[in-house]
C-alpha cells in the first residue's frame, strides 16, 4: 500500500533508500555505492516531504520503499525518486508504485531521471511506457532523462 510519509518515517525511509541505491554497486561492477543527491540525508528527506509529495511504500505494515512526486505545473509531474528495498525487489512493487502515482495525479506528462549505468531501471521504465528523451553529464556518469505522455 501507499501512504503519505511523515517525519516519523524519515529515518526508516533513509535507511531503505541507502540500501536500495547502494545495491547498484552490487549489481553493476565498477559502480560506487551512491545515490541521488541527499539520498542518505535525514534533513534532505525532510525537505522533500515539505516541498513535494512523499509516499512510503508498505508491505505487511513495513516500510519497504518510497516515492517522491513533484508537481512541475502545466500538467507535468516529475518522479523524483522511486526506490524499493533490495529484499523486496522483483515482486511487482515498483510497477504498483507507478500505477499508483499515475492513477493519483492528473498528469499529461511524467518525467524522471535515472543513471546511465542502471540498465535494469531503463528496462523497467521503458516497459511502463517511458521514453528516453535525452541525457546529460552528472557526477562521473550520464543521467538519462525519460518522459511519458498521457
N, CA and C of each residue as an Amber inpcrd file, in Angstrom:
protein
   450
   0.8440000  -1.1840000   0.0000000   0.0000000   0.0000000   0.0000000
   0.8850000   1.2420000   0.0000000   0.2600000   2.3670000  -0.2070000
   0.9840000   3.6360000  -0.3090000   0.3240000   4.6480000   0.6140000
   1.1340000   5.2890000   1.4440000   0.6420000   6.3140000   2.3620000
   1.6060000   7.4840000   2.3480000   1.0670000   8.6660000   2.6620000
   1.9390000   9.8270000   2.7810000   2.9520000   9.5800000   3.8870000
   4.1920000   9.8920000   3.5840000   5.2600000   9.7600000   4.5770000
   5.1780000  10.9260000   5.5510000   5.6100000  10.6770000   6.7770000
   5.6350000  11.7100000   7.8090000   7.0550000  11.8050000   8.3560000
   7.3530000  12.8840000   9.0670000   8.6860000  12.9880000   9.6750000
   9.0360000  11.7960000  10.5770000   8.0440000  11.1570000  11.1670000
   8.3090000   9.9750000  11.9900000   8.8720000   8.8140000  11.1650000
   8.6360000   8.8290000   9.8570000   9.0920000   7.7560000   8.9670000
  10.4880000   7.9910000   8.4020000  11.0260000   9.1990000   8.5710000
  12.1910000   9.6040000   7.7970000  13.4250000   8.7290000   8.0130000
  13.7040000   8.3400000   9.2250000  14.9110000   7.5290000   9.4570000
  14.8030000   6.1680000   8.7700000  13.6350000   5.5720000   8.8100000
  13.4390000   4.2950000   8.1190000  13.5270000   4.4810000   6.6150000
  12.9180000   5.5410000   6.1040000  12.9750000   5.7990000   4.6620000
  14.4110000   6.0140000   4.1970000  15.1970000   6.7490000   4.9540000
  16.6010000   6.9750000   4.5850000  17.3550000   5.6450000   4.5810000
  17.1380000   4.8090000   5.5830000  17.8240000   3.5110000   5.6430000
  17.4570000   2.6330000   4.4420000  16.1850000   2.6160000   4.0820000
  15.7460000   1.8260000   2.9300000  16.3300000   2.4080000   1.6460000
  16.3480000   3.7330000   1.5530000  16.8880000   4.3910000   0.3670000
  18.3820000   4.0880000   0.2050000  19.1280000   4.1350000   1.2870000
  20.5530000   3.8080000   1.2330000  20.7350000   2.3740000   0.7470000
  19.9750000   1.4420000   1.3080000  20.0800000   0.0440000   0.8880000
  19.7480000  -0.1180000  -0.5920000  18.6900000   0.5590000  -1.0430000
  18.2570000   0.4290000  -2.4370000  19.2830000   0.9950000  -3.4070000
  19.7350000   2.2220000  -3.1590000  20.6700000   2.8470000  -4.1130000
  22.0640000   2.2530000  -4.0200000  22.5120000   1.9040000  -2.8350000
  23.8330000   1.3030000  -2.7070000  23.8810000  -0.1020000  -3.2950000
  22.7250000  -0.7320000  -3.4400000  22.6590000  -2.0640000  -4.0410000
  23.1350000  -2.0420000  -5.5010000  23.0580000  -0.8860000  -6.1470000
  23.5590000  -0.7700000  -7.5240000  25.0350000  -1.1500000  -7.6020000
  25.7930000  -0.8910000  -6.5400000  27.2130000  -1.2480000  -6.5280000
  27.3980000  -2.7620000  -6.5620000  26.4060000  -3.5080000  -6.0880000
  26.4560000  -4.9640000  -6.1370000  26.0880000  -5.4580000  -7.5400000
  25.1130000  -4.8080000  -8.1520000  24.5860000  -5.2350000  -9.4540000
  25.5090000  -4.8510000 -10.6070000  26.0600000  -3.6490000 -10.5510000
  26.8400000  -3.1090000 -11.6720000  28.3060000  -2.9850000 -11.2790000
  29.1650000  -3.8300000 -11.8240000  30.5940000  -3.7690000 -11.4980000
  31.1830000  -2.3930000 -11.7980000  32.0140000  -1.9100000 -10.8970000
  32.6780000  -0.6270000 -11.0890000  31.8820000   0.5820000 -10.6560000
  30.6430000   0.3890000 -10.2190000  29.8050000   1.4960000  -9.7660000
  29.9780000   1.6390000  -8.2500000  30.2370000   2.8500000  -7.8250000
  30.4070000   3.1110000  -6.3930000  29.0560000   3.1130000  -5.6910000
  29.0550000   2.7600000  -4.4130000  27.8410000   2.8400000  -3.6020000
  27.4890000   4.3160000  -3.4520000  26.3880000   4.7280000  -4.0590000
  25.9980000   6.1360000  -4.1080000  24.5490000   6.2120000  -4.5570000
  24.0000000   7.3940000  -4.5480000  22.6330000   7.5940000  -4.9930000
  22.4110000   9.0380000  -5.3610000  21.1640000   9.4070000  -5.5710000
  20.8680000  10.7930000  -5.9290000  21.2350000  11.7320000  -4.7770000
  21.4390000  12.9990000  -5.0800000  21.8100000  13.9450000  -4.0200000
  20.8430000  13.8870000  -2.8380000  21.4060000  13.7410000  -1.6460000
  20.6090000  13.7420000  -0.4340000  19.9430000  12.4360000  -0.0770000
  20.2010000  11.3850000  -0.8350000  19.5130000  10.1200000  -0.5720000
  19.8240000   9.5510000   0.8120000  20.9690000   9.9190000   1.3610000
  21.3970000   9.3950000   2.6550000  21.2730000  10.4230000   3.7830000
  20.5020000  11.4750000   3.5410000  20.3830000  12.5740000   4.4900000
  18.9620000  12.6890000   5.0510000  18.8570000  12.6500000   6.3710000
  17.5600000  12.8520000   7.0130000  17.0320000  14.2440000   6.6790000
  17.8810000  15.2590000   6.7730000  17.4410000  16.6360000   6.5090000
  16.9340000  16.8060000   5.0750000  17.6350000  16.2190000   4.1140000
  17.2040000  16.3110000   2.7120000  15.8310000  15.6500000   2.5370000
  15.6500000  14.4930000   3.1430000  14.3770000  13.7980000   3.0110000
  13.2420000  14.5430000   3.7080000  13.5300000  15.1720000   4.8350000
  12.5150000  16.0090000   5.4790000  12.1300000  17.1820000   4.5750000
  13.1140000  17.7760000   3.9190000  12.8310000  18.8650000   2.9770000
  11.9720000  18.3610000   1.8200000  12.2500000  17.1510000   1.3360000
  11.4360000  16.5770000   0.2560000   9.9860000  16.4080000   0.7130000
   9.8000000  16.0390000   1.9690000   8.4390000  15.8920000   2.4970000
   7.7090000  17.2260000   2.5510000   8.4370000  18.3030000   2.8400000
   7.8190000  19.6360000   2.9090000   7.5300000  20.1900000   1.5130000
   8.4260000  19.9230000   0.5670000   8.3570000  20.5750000  -0.7490000
   7.6020000  19.7800000  -1.8050000   7.5020000  18.4720000  -1.6340000
   6.8890000  17.6000000  -2.6450000   5.9450000  16.6200000  -1.9750000
   5.3850000  15.7340000  -2.7570000   4.5510000  14.6660000  -2.2170000
   5.4400000  13.4420000  -2.0280000   5.5850000  13.0160000  -0.7910000
   6.4750000  11.9080000  -0.4480000   5.6100000  10.7840000   0.1180000
   5.6880000   9.6240000  -0.4950000   4.9150000   8.4640000  -0.0610000
   5.8480000   7.3640000   0.4390000   5.3810000   6.6480000   1.4270000
   6.0680000   5.4390000   1.8520000   5.3340000   4.2650000   1.2190000
   6.1070000   3.2600000   0.8410000   5.5510000   2.0280000   0.2870000
   5.5720000   1.0010000   1.4140000   4.4150000   0.4270000   1.7020000
   4.2840000  -0.5280000   2.7970000   3.9830000  -1.9270000   2.2710000
   4.6140000  -2.9010000   2.8820000   4.3330000  -4.3020000   2.5950000
   4.2270000  -5.0050000   3.9480000   3.0780000  -5.5690000   4.2250000
   2.8300000  -6.2090000   5.5270000   3.1270000  -5.2560000   6.6800000
   2.7620000  -3.9870000   6.5030000   2.9350000  -2.9850000   7.5450000
   4.3480000  -2.4490000   7.6950000   5.2730000  -2.9190000   6.8890000
   6.6780000  -2.4990000   6.9680000   7.0020000  -1.5460000   5.8200000
   7.7620000  -0.4960000   6.1000000   8.1980000   0.4240000   5.0460000
   9.2550000  -0.2850000   4.2060000   8.9620000  -0.4570000   2.9220000
   9.8880000  -1.1480000   2.0160000  10.3290000  -0.2660000   0.8490000
   9.8820000   0.9890000   0.8320000  10.2780000   1.8700000  -0.2570000
   9.6550000   3.2300000  -0.1220000   9.9410000   4.0570000  -1.1250000
   9.4150000   5.4130000  -1.1250000   9.2860000   5.9710000  -2.5330000
   8.4700000   7.0090000  -2.6220000   8.2100000   7.6960000  -3.8850000
   8.1570000   9.1850000  -3.5860000   8.8230000   9.9850000  -4.4180000
   8.7230000  11.4390000  -4.3160000   8.2020000  11.9610000  -5.6500000
   7.1140000  12.7160000  -5.5820000   6.4830000  13.2920000  -6.7720000
   6.4770000  14.8060000  -6.6460000   6.9290000  15.4780000  -7.7030000
   6.9190000  16.9410000  -7.7470000   5.9590000  17.4090000  -8.8360000
   5.1080000  18.3590000  -8.4890000   4.2070000  18.9810000  -9.4540000
   4.9710000  20.1360000 -10.0940000   5.3350000  19.9680000 -11.3570000
   6.1250000  20.9770000 -12.0580000   5.2200000  22.0600000 -12.6440000
   3.9380000  21.7550000 -12.8030000   2.9730000  22.7050000 -13.3560000
   2.6050000  22.3630000 -14.7890000   1.4840000  22.8830000 -15.2190000
   1.0420000  22.6650000 -16.5910000   0.7490000  21.2130000 -16.9120000
   0.3400000  20.4430000 -15.9170000   0.0360000  19.0360000 -16.1390000
   1.2560000  18.1330000 -16.1540000   2.4190000  18.6880000 -15.8060000
   3.6520000  17.8940000 -15.7860000   4.0360000  17.5780000 -14.3470000
   4.3440000  16.3040000 -14.1160000   4.8080000  15.8340000 -12.8260000
   6.1470000  15.1370000 -13.0080000   7.0110000  15.2760000 -12.0020000
   8.3380000  14.6670000 -12.0570000   8.4590000  13.6220000 -10.9550000
   8.8590000  12.4230000 -11.3390000   9.1210000  11.3700000 -10.3710000
  10.5440000  11.5680000  -9.8820000  10.6620000  12.1580000  -8.6840000
  11.9760000  12.4750000  -8.1370000  12.7630000  11.2320000  -7.7870000
  12.1530000  10.3330000  -7.0430000  12.7440000   9.0330000  -6.7440000
  11.6400000   8.0010000  -6.5770000  11.9900000   6.7910000  -6.9120000
  11.1890000   5.6130000  -6.6240000  12.2040000   4.5610000  -6.2180000
  12.1020000   4.1000000  -4.9780000  13.0670000   3.1090000  -4.5110000
  12.3570000   2.0240000  -3.7160000  12.9160000   0.8200000  -3.8100000
  12.3700000  -0.3440000  -3.1160000  13.5390000  -1.0910000  -2.4850000
  13.3680000  -1.4910000  -1.2360000  14.3650000  -2.2840000  -0.5240000
  14.7840000  -3.4740000  -1.3930000  16.0820000  -3.7400000  -1.5260000
  16.5310000  -4.8670000  -2.3580000  15.8840000  -6.2030000  -1.9870000
  15.5540000  -6.4000000  -0.7170000  14.9100000  -7.6450000  -0.2990000
  13.4690000  -7.7680000  -0.8040000  12.9030000  -6.6720000  -1.3000000
  11.5250000  -6.6700000  -1.7840000  11.4260000  -6.3990000  -3.2870000
  12.5500000  -6.3260000  -3.9690000  12.5300000  -6.0980000  -5.4090000
  12.1020000  -7.3630000  -6.1430000  11.6720000  -7.1840000  -7.3680000
  11.2130000  -8.2840000  -8.2420000   9.9220000  -8.9210000  -7.7320000
   9.0900000  -8.1140000  -7.0900000   7.7870000  -8.5860000  -6.6140000
   6.6430000  -7.7550000  -7.1960000   6.9560000  -6.8770000  -8.1360000
   5.9210000  -6.0390000  -8.7400000   5.6150000  -4.7760000  -7.9640000
   6.3730000  -4.4880000  -6.9110000   6.1070000  -3.3130000  -6.0820000
   6.3550000  -2.0210000  -6.8640000   7.4380000  -1.9810000  -7.6350000
   7.7270000  -0.7910000  -8.4430000   6.6340000  -0.5400000  -9.4680000
   6.1480000  -1.5940000 -10.1000000   5.0570000  -1.4500000 -11.0730000
   3.7940000  -0.9420000 -10.3980000   3.4930000  -1.4520000  -9.2140000
   2.3340000  -0.9680000  -8.4710000   2.5020000   0.4950000  -8.0820000
   3.7390000   0.8860000  -7.7710000   4.0020000   2.2830000  -7.4190000
   3.7360000   3.1980000  -8.6110000   4.1820000   2.8030000  -9.7980000
   3.9120000   3.6270000 -10.9860000   2.4150000   3.6920000 -11.2680000
   1.7320000   2.5700000 -11.1450000   0.2740000   2.5690000 -11.3380000
  -0.3920000   3.5090000 -10.3310000   0.0690000   3.4740000  -9.0910000
  -0.4960000   4.3290000  -8.0420000  -0.3400000   5.8090000  -8.3810000
   0.8740000   6.2330000  -8.7330000   1.0560000   7.6630000  -8.9930000
   0.3130000   8.1050000 -10.2500000   0.2830000   7.2460000 -11.2620000
  -0.4260000   7.6250000 -12.4910000  -1.9320000   7.7120000 -12.2520000
  -2.4630000   6.9060000 -11.3390000  -3.8940000   6.9760000 -11.0080000
  -4.1950000   8.1380000 -10.0670000  -3.1950000   8.5760000  -9.2900000
  -3.3960000   9.6060000  -8.2690000  -3.2750000  11.0160000  -8.8270000
  -2.4220000  11.2090000  -9.8160000  -2.1300000  12.5580000 -10.3190000
  -2.6910000  12.7590000 -11.7140000  -3.2640000  13.9530000 -11.9750000
  -3.8480000  14.2470000 -13.2890000  -2.7780000  14.7080000 -14.2910000
  -1.7860000  13.8790000 -14.5010000  -0.6490000  14.2700000 -15.3350000
  -0.9470000  14.1320000 -16.8230000  -0.4280000  15.0730000 -17.5720000
  -0.3900000  14.9630000 -19.0240000   0.9760000  14.4290000 -19.4510000
   1.9710000  14.6800000 -18.5690000   3.3280000  14.2190000 -18.8600000
   4.0620000  13.9570000 -17.5640000   4.7390000  12.8150000 -17.5100000
   5.6190000  12.4440000 -16.4100000   7.0570000  12.5270000 -16.8880000
   7.9540000  12.9760000 -16.0300000   9.3800000  12.9490000 -16.3320000
  10.1120000  12.2950000 -15.1660000  11.3080000  11.7970000 -15.4670000
  12.1760000  11.2080000 -14.4500000  13.5840000  11.1360000 -15.0070000
  14.5440000  10.8810000 -14.1210000  15.9450000  10.7170000 -14.4970000
  16.4630000   9.4540000 -13.8420000  17.3680000   8.7730000 -14.5240000
  17.9830000   7.5790000 -13.9540000  19.3970000   7.4580000 -14.5020000
  20.3130000   6.8920000 -13.7370000  21.7040000   6.8110000 -14.1880000
  21.8760000   5.9600000 -15.4450000  22.8390000   6.3320000 -16.2560000
  23.1160000   5.6020000 -17.4930000  23.4980000   4.1590000 -17.2340000
  24.1560000   3.8850000 -16.1260000  24.5950000   2.5120000 -15.8440000
  23.4640000   1.6170000 -15.3540000  22.3420000   2.1860000 -14.9390000
  21.2530000   1.4190000 -14.3230000  20.3550000   0.7940000 -15.3870000
  20.8930000  -0.1820000 -16.0920000  20.1990000  -0.8180000 -17.2090000
  18.8670000  -1.4250000 -16.7720000  18.8250000  -1.9790000 -15.5670000
  17.5670000  -2.5280000 -15.0380000  16.4870000  -1.4610000 -14.9810000
  16.8650000  -0.2560000 -14.5420000  15.8970000   0.8520000 -14.4770000
  15.4030000   1.2080000 -15.8670000  16.3090000   1.2380000 -16.8500000
  15.9060000   1.5980000 -18.2180000  14.8240000   0.6410000 -18.7070000
  15.0740000  -0.6600000 -18.5480000  14.0990000  -1.6600000 -18.9980000
  12.7760000  -1.5040000 -18.2460000  12.8600000  -1.2650000 -16.9460000
  11.6560000  -1.1150000 -16.1190000  10.8060000   0.0580000 -16.6030000
  11.4140000   1.2300000 -16.7260000  10.6390000   2.4080000 -17.1310000
  10.1450000   2.2920000 -18.5680000  10.9650000   1.7710000 -19.4560000
  10.5410000   1.6120000 -20.8520000   9.3780000   0.6270000 -20.9550000
   9.3890000  -0.4220000 -20.1390000   8.2850000  -1.3830000 -20.1120000
   6.9760000  -0.6950000 -19.7090000   7.0960000   0.3800000 -18.9320000
   5.9180000   1.1090000 -18.4630000   5.5880000   2.3350000 -19.3080000
   6.1520000   2.4020000 -20.5000000   5.7760000   3.4460000 -21.4430000
   6.6140000   4.7040000 -21.4260000   7.6760000   4.7350000 -20.6490000
   8.5680000   5.8930000 -20.6260000   9.5390000   5.8090000 -21.7890000
   9.8590000   6.9600000 -22.3460000  10.7510000   7.0520000 -23.4990000
  11.9410000   7.9210000 -23.1300000  13.1270000   7.4500000 -23.4880000
  14.3350000   8.2500000 -23.2200000  14.3450000   9.4370000 -24.1610000
  14.4790000  10.6390000 -23.5880000  14.4320000  11.8590000 -24.4040000
  15.7460000  12.6270000 -24.3860000  16.7130000  12.1700000 -23.6060000
  17.9880000  12.8780000 -23.5660000  18.8800000  12.3310000 -22.4840000
  20.0570000  12.9340000 -22.3890000  20.9940000  12.5560000 -21.3370000
  21.9160000  13.7270000 -21.0860000  22.5370000  13.7040000 -19.9150000
  23.4380000  14.7940000 -19.5520000  24.4810000  14.2870000 -18.5680000
  25.5680000  15.0150000 -18.4810000  26.6340000  14.6520000 -17.5590000
  26.1560000  14.8580000 -16.1220000  26.5330000  13.9180000 -15.2690000
  26.1950000  14.0050000 -13.8480000  27.2340000  13.1960000 -13.0860000
  27.8750000  13.8230000 -12.1130000  28.9490000  13.1660000 -11.3640000
  29.9240000  12.5440000 -12.3590000  30.1840000  11.2350000 -12.2420000
  31.1250000  10.5890000 -13.1570000  30.4200000   9.6410000 -14.1330000
  29.1500000   9.9350000 -14.4440000  28.3850000   9.1400000 -15.4000000
  27.3840000  10.0570000 -16.0930000  26.5480000   9.4850000 -16.9300000
  25.4990000  10.2450000 -17.5980000  24.1790000   9.9420000 -16.8990000
  23.3030000  10.9210000 -16.9080000  21.9650000  10.7750000 -16.3580000
  20.9990000  10.7610000 -17.5410000  20.1920000   9.7210000 -17.6520000
  19.2270000   9.6200000 -18.7430000  17.9120000  10.2610000 -18.3110000
  17.3490000  11.0650000 -19.1930000  16.0670000  11.7260000 -18.9640000
  14.9780000  10.9350000 -19.6910000  13.9040000  10.6660000 -18.9820000
  12.7640000   9.9240000 -19.5480000  11.4900000  10.7410000 -19.4000000
  10.5300000  10.4490000 -20.2820000   9.2000000  11.0400000 -20.1420000
   8.1500000  10.0560000 -20.6060000   6.9470000  10.2980000 -20.1020000
   5.7740000   9.5310000 -20.5390000   4.6530000  10.5300000 -20.7250000
   4.1150000  10.5740000 -21.9280000   2.9910000  11.4680000 -22.2190000
   1.6980000  10.6610000 -22.1430000   0.7180000  11.2580000 -21.4700000
  -0.5760000  10.5770000 -21.2990000  -1.6480000  11.2690000 -22.1230000
